[in-house]
Amino acid sequence: MSGLVARLIAGCARNRVLTLLGVAAGLALGVQAVREIRLDAIPDLSDVQVIVSAEWPGRGPDLVEDQVTTPVSSALLSAPRVRSVRGQSFFGLSLVYVIFEDGTDLYWARSRVLEYMDTAKTHLPEGVTPAIGPDATGVGWVFEYALVDRSGRNDLAELRSLQDWTLRYALASVPGVAEVASVGGFVRQYQVQVDPERLRAYGIPLRDVVEAVRGSNQDAGGGVIEVAEHEQVIRSQGYVKSLGDLENVPLRSDARGAPVLVRDVATVAFGPDVRRGLVELDGEGEAVGGIVVMRWGENALAVIDAVKARIESLRASLPPGVEIVTTYDRSGLIRAAVGTLRRTLLEEMAVVSLVILVFLLHARSALIPILVIPIGISLAFVPMLYQGLNANIMSLGGIAVAIGAMVDAAIIVVENAHRRLESWETSGRPGDRTGVIVGAMQEVGPSIFFALLVITVSFMPIFALTGTEGRLFKPLAFTKTWAMGFAAVLSVTLTPALASLLIRGRIRGEHDNPLNRWLVRGYAPVVRWVVRRRGLVVAGALLLLATAVPPFLELGSEFMPPLNEGTLLYMPTAPPGIAVSEASRVLQLMDRELHTLPEVERVFGKIGRAETPTDPAPLSMVETVVQLAPRERWRPGLTWESLVGELDRKLRYPGMPNLWWMPIQTRTEMLATGVRSQLGVKVFGDDVDQVERVASAVAAALRAVPGTRNAFAERADRGRELRGRDGRRRNDGLADRRGPRPLRDPGPLRTRLSQRPRCRRQRARSDVEQRAGATARAGGAPLHARAGHDPQRGRQGGRARRGRRRGPRHRRLRRAREAVRRRQRRAPRGHAPRVGRPVRVLRARESAAPARGAGHARAGRAAPLPEHALGRGDGDRPAGRPLLARRRHLAVVRARLRPLGRGLGGTDRAGRARRADGRRDALVSAGGLARAL
């Protein structure tokens, strides 16, 4: 192998033109790679993950968890190369994070998720459609802006419409942008505010209003007809364009044939949608925000520059008074990080070149190692480009580490050539000068080549790292390995060609350099003394090593030092269930206090979530981006730690613990682990209340740990709810136990005269009628549809559920009922019965509209309860029934109801029956009817 390397050195030295042409071609590829390589501040530490989001408006988190999150998560667990699945459930929203193994292609993973989502859709509720999020990662939030109007010409609703319908689509078309998310403001809606009393008056169910409004907002096509030798496309235009379009939607016709419109039963107006997030700027008030999410694998700097150029082109078309304010721009951080490393590389190259020039005292010889450095670095970018690595502080840091070792070979080769040429000139210059140089390089070249290869493979163990540590350190290892590898190749190819071309003229010896003489004069005595007292030197070295052990044990450990991004992320946590109005007030107070410090340039506060699956923040989470002024404008002696401490002491809100961190790292950790701080403890369990108690205890224990600024427990609280339970919970035998009931309204409910009491479980028929009316208003079936009563035949159509009750009280009640029935049967046809209800009136009422009950029966719905409206005019009174006779009849009814009331717990003075359990149920009292008449 040494012979092969030696022959390669000789061939390159004697064929300088071909060697230089080959290196020039490689240099051109390297320059092109440097121009095309992606730039970013830090490596993308996020996992390969796909986000699945599903909306189910109006449902609570527990229901979303059971019906949406769990089925989707269970279906995606069996997908190939899936490492873990994590789900989060919010009010009306489900987010499922599918994390794949390292090395999985993102788009292959997205296609697998789409396949398995087809299986999960069959287990989801109707109307729930899951969708995958944008092809972005945790570092995808590269640019944020705010829309403000300080002139007051445009309100938040108009600014949000401008963002959703103009800016969002204009910026989404920029190459490299995966999504533009909107947050804040008010989303304008057409809102139909239904009046329940009007619905009851017209007898229209709520679902008919919903179906009519839904069906009115659509167009229809009718084909093509020919008119005057031209085609005419038939269209039915029905899209809603104004409030009047919705107000004039017909629902049904009344008894006179007049149409009942939406405006007759509801108020149509513009209103805001339910807000789950809002933004605020500089403590001046709410604003509308936009978040530009970069696509995975794109050049962050190029995308940001293109977005800013598009925004500049859109400023001229904005409405008067509207401004676009940049609230977060990562391009400054990227340029600062890359600029720092570029400056460091140039400084290293300058220092190395100066050292070589000082020690060799030969300018042309110094050019050899100086040229090797940029050529080797540029060649290292070629495999980086095709590997998909981007230039960041870690990858460029690997090149900075390799620069010192890259020039070692060139320095050694040039120095050995100088020494051999000095000997060649002293001995009278025997032979060829080029041969002397080639011989000198062949003498040390193979050893240097293998030494560089050893340094090259020294970082091989880093390639075995996986997970986040692998994604962090592999770019450094790759760039360092490529740089050292190309340096080894150049040491046996380019260096011999340049040495044979540039090492000419007078060559000075080592002793001719005064700096060398001074260093040798000081170095030689030290070496002699160390060699003579080597035992003492070894003992002293061991003693120094022992003194370093205690400081080493006291050193802390950290995965990655915090990157000072120049921007702070302030993340306090509000109590669960905070209202949107209170959240807006608190957020504005926080931003106003932050903006008072001279070191703070801009404050952009966000509470809640933006409309993107990459933002899993609940309404209780605050994310305030604090842009800091340049260091030159800071107060003298103020450090980063002291500034954060001052901000932490300034913002103290009860029940809202503070958290200060960096935007990029925080979002990366949140998407990867679900924890938004450097250190987190996860508590698992089946009981939510027990988990919260344990988490609170853990947080209290961690607050006492030295070095802890703050510790808080994430609350898994379900929030405050107003719950309405179905009538199935009641134990009166009237509620429908067959499942949830649709909303129904039987029309205007008035005082009613009941049918004859037949069902044994009814304490009083009139009592049951009133509760049946309430059940019908809630959507349940009327009484006769439940108890088997047939209003057309006037008798009991079914049997009682239980047997005949025993006891003296029930026997007296049965005897009274039998007496009532006998008197009713003996009553003449034209006269009113002494007790019970006016049967003929009800039959006349039913016969007046027989089609209504039949239509309800044919449609599978229970017919409305027959009713007798009182007090609506003489036309409603039964024929041949004087008012005095009816009052005597009602007096008898009241007398007969008193024993029933005593059996149920007695009657009060208002004619209402008090039940034994203390509850009051409405009865049709005789006195009340008499007063109505």
JSON list of C-alpha atoms in Angstrom, two decimals, residues 648-732:
[
{"chain": "A", "resi": 648, "resn": "ASP", "atom": "CA", "xyz": [-39.14, 36.54, 35.49]},
{"chain": "A", "resi": 649, "resn": "ARG", "atom": "CA", "xyz": [-39.41, 38.75, 38.58]},
{"chain": "A", "resi": 650, "resn": "LYS", "atom": "CA", "xyz": [-41.35, 41.41, 36.68]},
{"chain": "A", "resi": 651, "resn": "LEU", "atom": "CA", "xyz": [-44.07, 39.07, 35.40]},
{"chain": "A", "resi": 652, "resn": "ARG", "atom": "CA", "xyz": [-45.65, 37.27, 38.33]},
{"chain": "A", "resi": 653, "resn": "TYR", "atom": "CA", "xyz": [-49.29, 36.34, 37.86]},
{"chain": "A", "resi": 654, "resn": "PRO", "atom": "CA", "xyz": [-51.11, 34.17, 40.42]},
{"chain": "A", "resi": 655, "resn": "GLY", "atom": "CA", "xyz": [-51.69, 30.65, 39.17]},
{"chain": "A", "resi": 656, "resn": "MET", "atom": "CA", "xyz": [-49.57, 31.19, 36.04]},
{"chain": "A", "resi": 657, "resn": "PRO", "atom": "CA", "xyz": [-46.03, 29.79, 36.44]},
{"chain": "A", "resi": 658, "resn": "ASN", "atom": "CA", "xyz": [-43.40, 31.25, 34.10]},
{"chain": "A", "resi": 659, "resn": "LEU", "atom": "CA", "xyz": [-41.28, 29.40, 31.58]},
{"chain": "A", "resi": 660, "resn": "TRP", "atom": "CA", "xyz": [-38.51, 31.04, 29.56]},
{"chain": "A", "resi": 661, "resn": "TRP", "atom": "CA", "xyz": [-36.93, 29.23, 26.63]},
{"chain": "A", "resi": 662, "resn": "MET", "atom": "CA", "xyz": [-35.98, 29.47, 22.95]},
{"chain": "A", "resi": 663, "resn": "PRO", "atom": "CA", "xyz": [-38.53, 29.19, 20.11]},
{"chain": "A", "resi": 664, "resn": "ILE", "atom": "CA", "xyz": [-36.85, 26.53, 17.95]},
{"chain": "A", "resi": 665, "resn": "GLN", "atom": "CA", "xyz": [-35.85, 24.18, 20.73]},
{"chain": "A", "resi": 666, "resn": "THR", "atom": "CA", "xyz": [-39.18, 24.51, 22.52]},
{"chain": "A", "resi": 667, "resn": "ARG", "atom": "CA", "xyz": [-41.26, 23.61, 19.48]},
{"chain": "A", "resi": 668, "resn": "THR", "atom": "CA", "xyz": [-38.97, 20.73, 18.62]},
{"chain": "A", "resi": 669, "resn": "GLU", "atom": "CA", "xyz": [-39.27, 19.26, 22.10]},
{"chain": "A", "resi": 670, "resn": "MET", "atom": "CA", "xyz": [-43.02, 19.83, 22.24]},
{"chain": "A", "resi": 671, "resn": "LEU", "atom": "CA", "xyz": [-43.66, 17.93, 19.01]},
{"chain": "A", "resi": 672, "resn": "ALA", "atom": "CA", "xyz": [-41.23, 15.16, 19.93]},
{"chain": "A", "resi": 673, "resn": "THR", "atom": "CA", "xyz": [-42.13, 14.58, 23.58]},
{"chain": "A", "resi": 674, "resn": "GLY", "atom": "CA", "xyz": [-45.20, 16.67, 24.34]},
{"chain": "A", "resi": 675, "resn": "VAL", "atom": "CA", "xyz": [-43.20, 18.48, 27.07]},
{"chain": "A", "resi": 676, "resn": "ARG", "atom": "CA", "xyz": [-42.38, 22.17, 26.62]},
{"chain": "A", "resi": 677, "resn": "SER", "atom": "CA", "xyz": [-39.48, 22.46, 29.07]},
{"chain": "A", "resi": 678, "resn": "GLN", "atom": "CA", "xyz": [-35.96, 21.09, 29.40]},
{"chain": "A", "resi": 679, "resn": "LEU", "atom": "CA", "xyz": [-36.95, 18.55, 32.03]},
{"chain": "A", "resi": 680, "resn": "GLY", "atom": "CA", "xyz": [-40.31, 16.83, 32.30]},
{"chain": "A", "resi": 681, "resn": "VAL", "atom": "CA", "xyz": [-41.84, 14.00, 34.32]},
{"chain": "A", "resi": 682, "resn": "LYS", "atom": "CA", "xyz": [-44.73, 12.02, 32.83]},
{"chain": "A", "resi": 683, "resn": "VAL", "atom": "CA", "xyz": [-47.29, 10.41, 35.13]},
{"chain": "A", "resi": 684, "resn": "PHE", "atom": "CA", "xyz": [-49.42, 7.56, 33.77]},
{"chain": "A", "resi": 685, "resn": "GLY", "atom": "CA", "xyz": [-52.59, 6.11, 35.26]},
{"chain": "A", "resi": 686, "resn": "ASP", "atom": "CA", "xyz": [-56.21, 5.17, 34.67]},
{"chain": "A", "resi": 687, "resn": "ASP", "atom": "CA", "xyz": [-57.78, 7.70, 37.03]},
{"chain": "A", "resi": 688, "resn": "VAL", "atom": "CA", "xyz": [-57.43, 11.30, 35.84]},
{"chain": "A", "resi": 689, "resn": "ASP", "atom": "CA", "xyz": [-57.99, 12.74, 39.29]},
{"chain": "A", "resi": 690, "resn": "GLN", "atom": "CA", "xyz": [-55.33, 10.49, 40.81]},
{"chain": "A", "resi": 691, "resn": "VAL", "atom": "CA", "xyz": [-52.89, 11.39, 38.02]},
{"chain": "A", "resi": 692, "resn": "GLU", "atom": "CA", "xyz": [-53.43, 15.09, 38.72]},
{"chain": "A", "resi": 693, "resn": "ARG", "atom": "CA", "xyz": [-52.82, 14.61, 42.44]},
{"chain": "A", "resi": 694, "resn": "VAL", "atom": "CA", "xyz": [-49.59, 12.73, 41.82]},
{"chain": "A", "resi": 695, "resn": "ALA", "atom": "CA", "xyz": [-48.45, 15.30, 39.25]},
{"chain": "A", "resi": 696, "resn": "SER", "atom": "CA", "xyz": [-49.08, 18.15, 41.71]},
{"chain": "A", "resi": 697, "resn": "ALA", "atom": "CA", "xyz": [-47.09, 16.32, 44.38]},
{"chain": "A", "resi": 698, "resn": "VAL", "atom": "CA", "xyz": [-44.19, 15.77, 41.95]},
{"chain": "A", "resi": 699, "resn": "ALA", "atom": "CA", "xyz": [-44.20, 19.45, 41.01]},
{"chain": "A", "resi": 700, "resn": "ALA", "atom": "CA", "xyz": [-44.13, 20.47, 44.67]},
{"chain": "A", "resi": 701, "resn": "ALA", "atom": "CA", "xyz": [-41.16, 18.19, 45.29]},
{"chain": "A", "resi": 702, "resn": "LEU", "atom": "CA", "xyz": [-39.25, 19.51, 42.26]},
{"chain": "A", "resi": 703, "resn": "ARG", "atom": "CA", "xyz": [-39.63, 23.12, 43.37]},
{"chain": "A", "resi": 704, "resn": "ALA", "atom": "CA", "xyz": [-37.33, 22.37, 46.29]},
{"chain": "A", "resi": 705, "resn": "VAL", "atom": "CA", "xyz": [-34.52, 21.06, 44.03]},
{"chain": "A", "resi": 706, "resn": "PRO", "atom": "CA", "xyz": [-31.61, 23.55, 43.85]},
{"chain": "A", "resi": 707, "resn": "GLY", "atom": "CA", "xyz": [-31.37, 25.27, 40.48]},
{"chain": "A", "resi": 708, "resn": "THR", "atom": "CA", "xyz": [-35.07, 24.95, 39.71]},
{"chain": "A", "resi": 709, "resn": "ARG", "atom": "CA", "xyz": [-36.54, 28.26, 38.58]},
{"chain": "A", "resi": 710, "resn": "ASN", "atom": "CA", "xyz": [-40.10, 26.96, 38.41]},
{"chain": "A", "resi": 711, "resn": "ALA", "atom": "CA", "xyz": [-42.02, 23.69, 38.37]},
{"chain": "A", "resi": 712, "resn": "PHE", "atom": "CA", "xyz": [-45.67, 23.23, 37.53]},
{"chain": "A", "resi": 713, "resn": "ALA", "atom": "CA", "xyz": [-48.05, 20.39, 36.78]},
{"chain": "A", "resi": 714, "resn": "GLU", "atom": "CA", "xyz": [-49.94, 20.23, 33.50]},
{"chain": "A", "resi": 715, "resn": "ARG", "atom": "CA", "xyz": [-53.60, 19.96, 34.39]},
{"chain": "A", "resi": 716, "resn": "ALA", "atom": "CA", "xyz": [-55.65, 17.32, 32.60]},
{"chain": "A", "resi": 717, "resn": "ASP", "atom": "CA", "xyz": [-58.78, 19.16, 33.67]},
{"chain": "A", "resi": 718, "resn": "ARG", "atom": "CA", "xyz": [-61.90, 18.62, 31.60]},
{"chain": "A", "resi": 719, "resn": "GLY", "atom": "CA", "xyz": [-62.90, 22.25, 32.01]},
{"chain": "A", "resi": 720, "resn": "ARG", "atom": "CA", "xyz": [-66.19, 23.68, 33.19]},
{"chain": "A", "resi": 721, "resn": "GLU", "atom": "CA", "xyz": [-69.25, 22.35, 31.44]},
{"chain": "A", "resi": 722, "resn": "LEU", "atom": "CA", "xyz": [-72.98, 22.96, 31.47]},
{"chain": "A", "resi": 723, "resn": "ARG", "atom": "CA", "xyz": [-74.42, 19.51, 30.95]},
{"chain": "A", "resi": 724, "resn": "GLY", "atom": "CA", "xyz": [-78.02, 18.76, 30.01]},
{"chain": "A", "resi": 725, "resn": "ARG", "atom": "CA", "xyz": [-79.10, 15.20, 30.66]},
{"chain": "A", "resi": 726, "resn": "ASP", "atom": "CA", "xyz": [-81.64, 13.30, 28.62]},
{"chain": "A", "resi": 727, "resn": "GLY", "atom": "CA", "xyz": [-85.08, 12.54, 30.02]},
{"chain": "A", "resi": 728, "resn": "ARG", "atom": "CA", "xyz": [-84.05, 8.90, 30.38]},
{"chain": "A", "resi": 729, "resn": "ARG", "atom": "CA", "xyz": [-82.61, 9.85, 33.77]},
{"chain": "A", "resi": 730, "resn": "ARG", "atom": "CA", "xyz": [-86.07, 10.55, 35.20]},
{"chain": "A", "resi": 731, "resn": "ASN", "atom": "CA", "xyz": [-87.88, 7.81, 37.06]},
{"chain": "A", "resi": 732, "resn": "ASP", "atom": "CA", "xyz": [-91.45, 8.74, 36.24]}
]
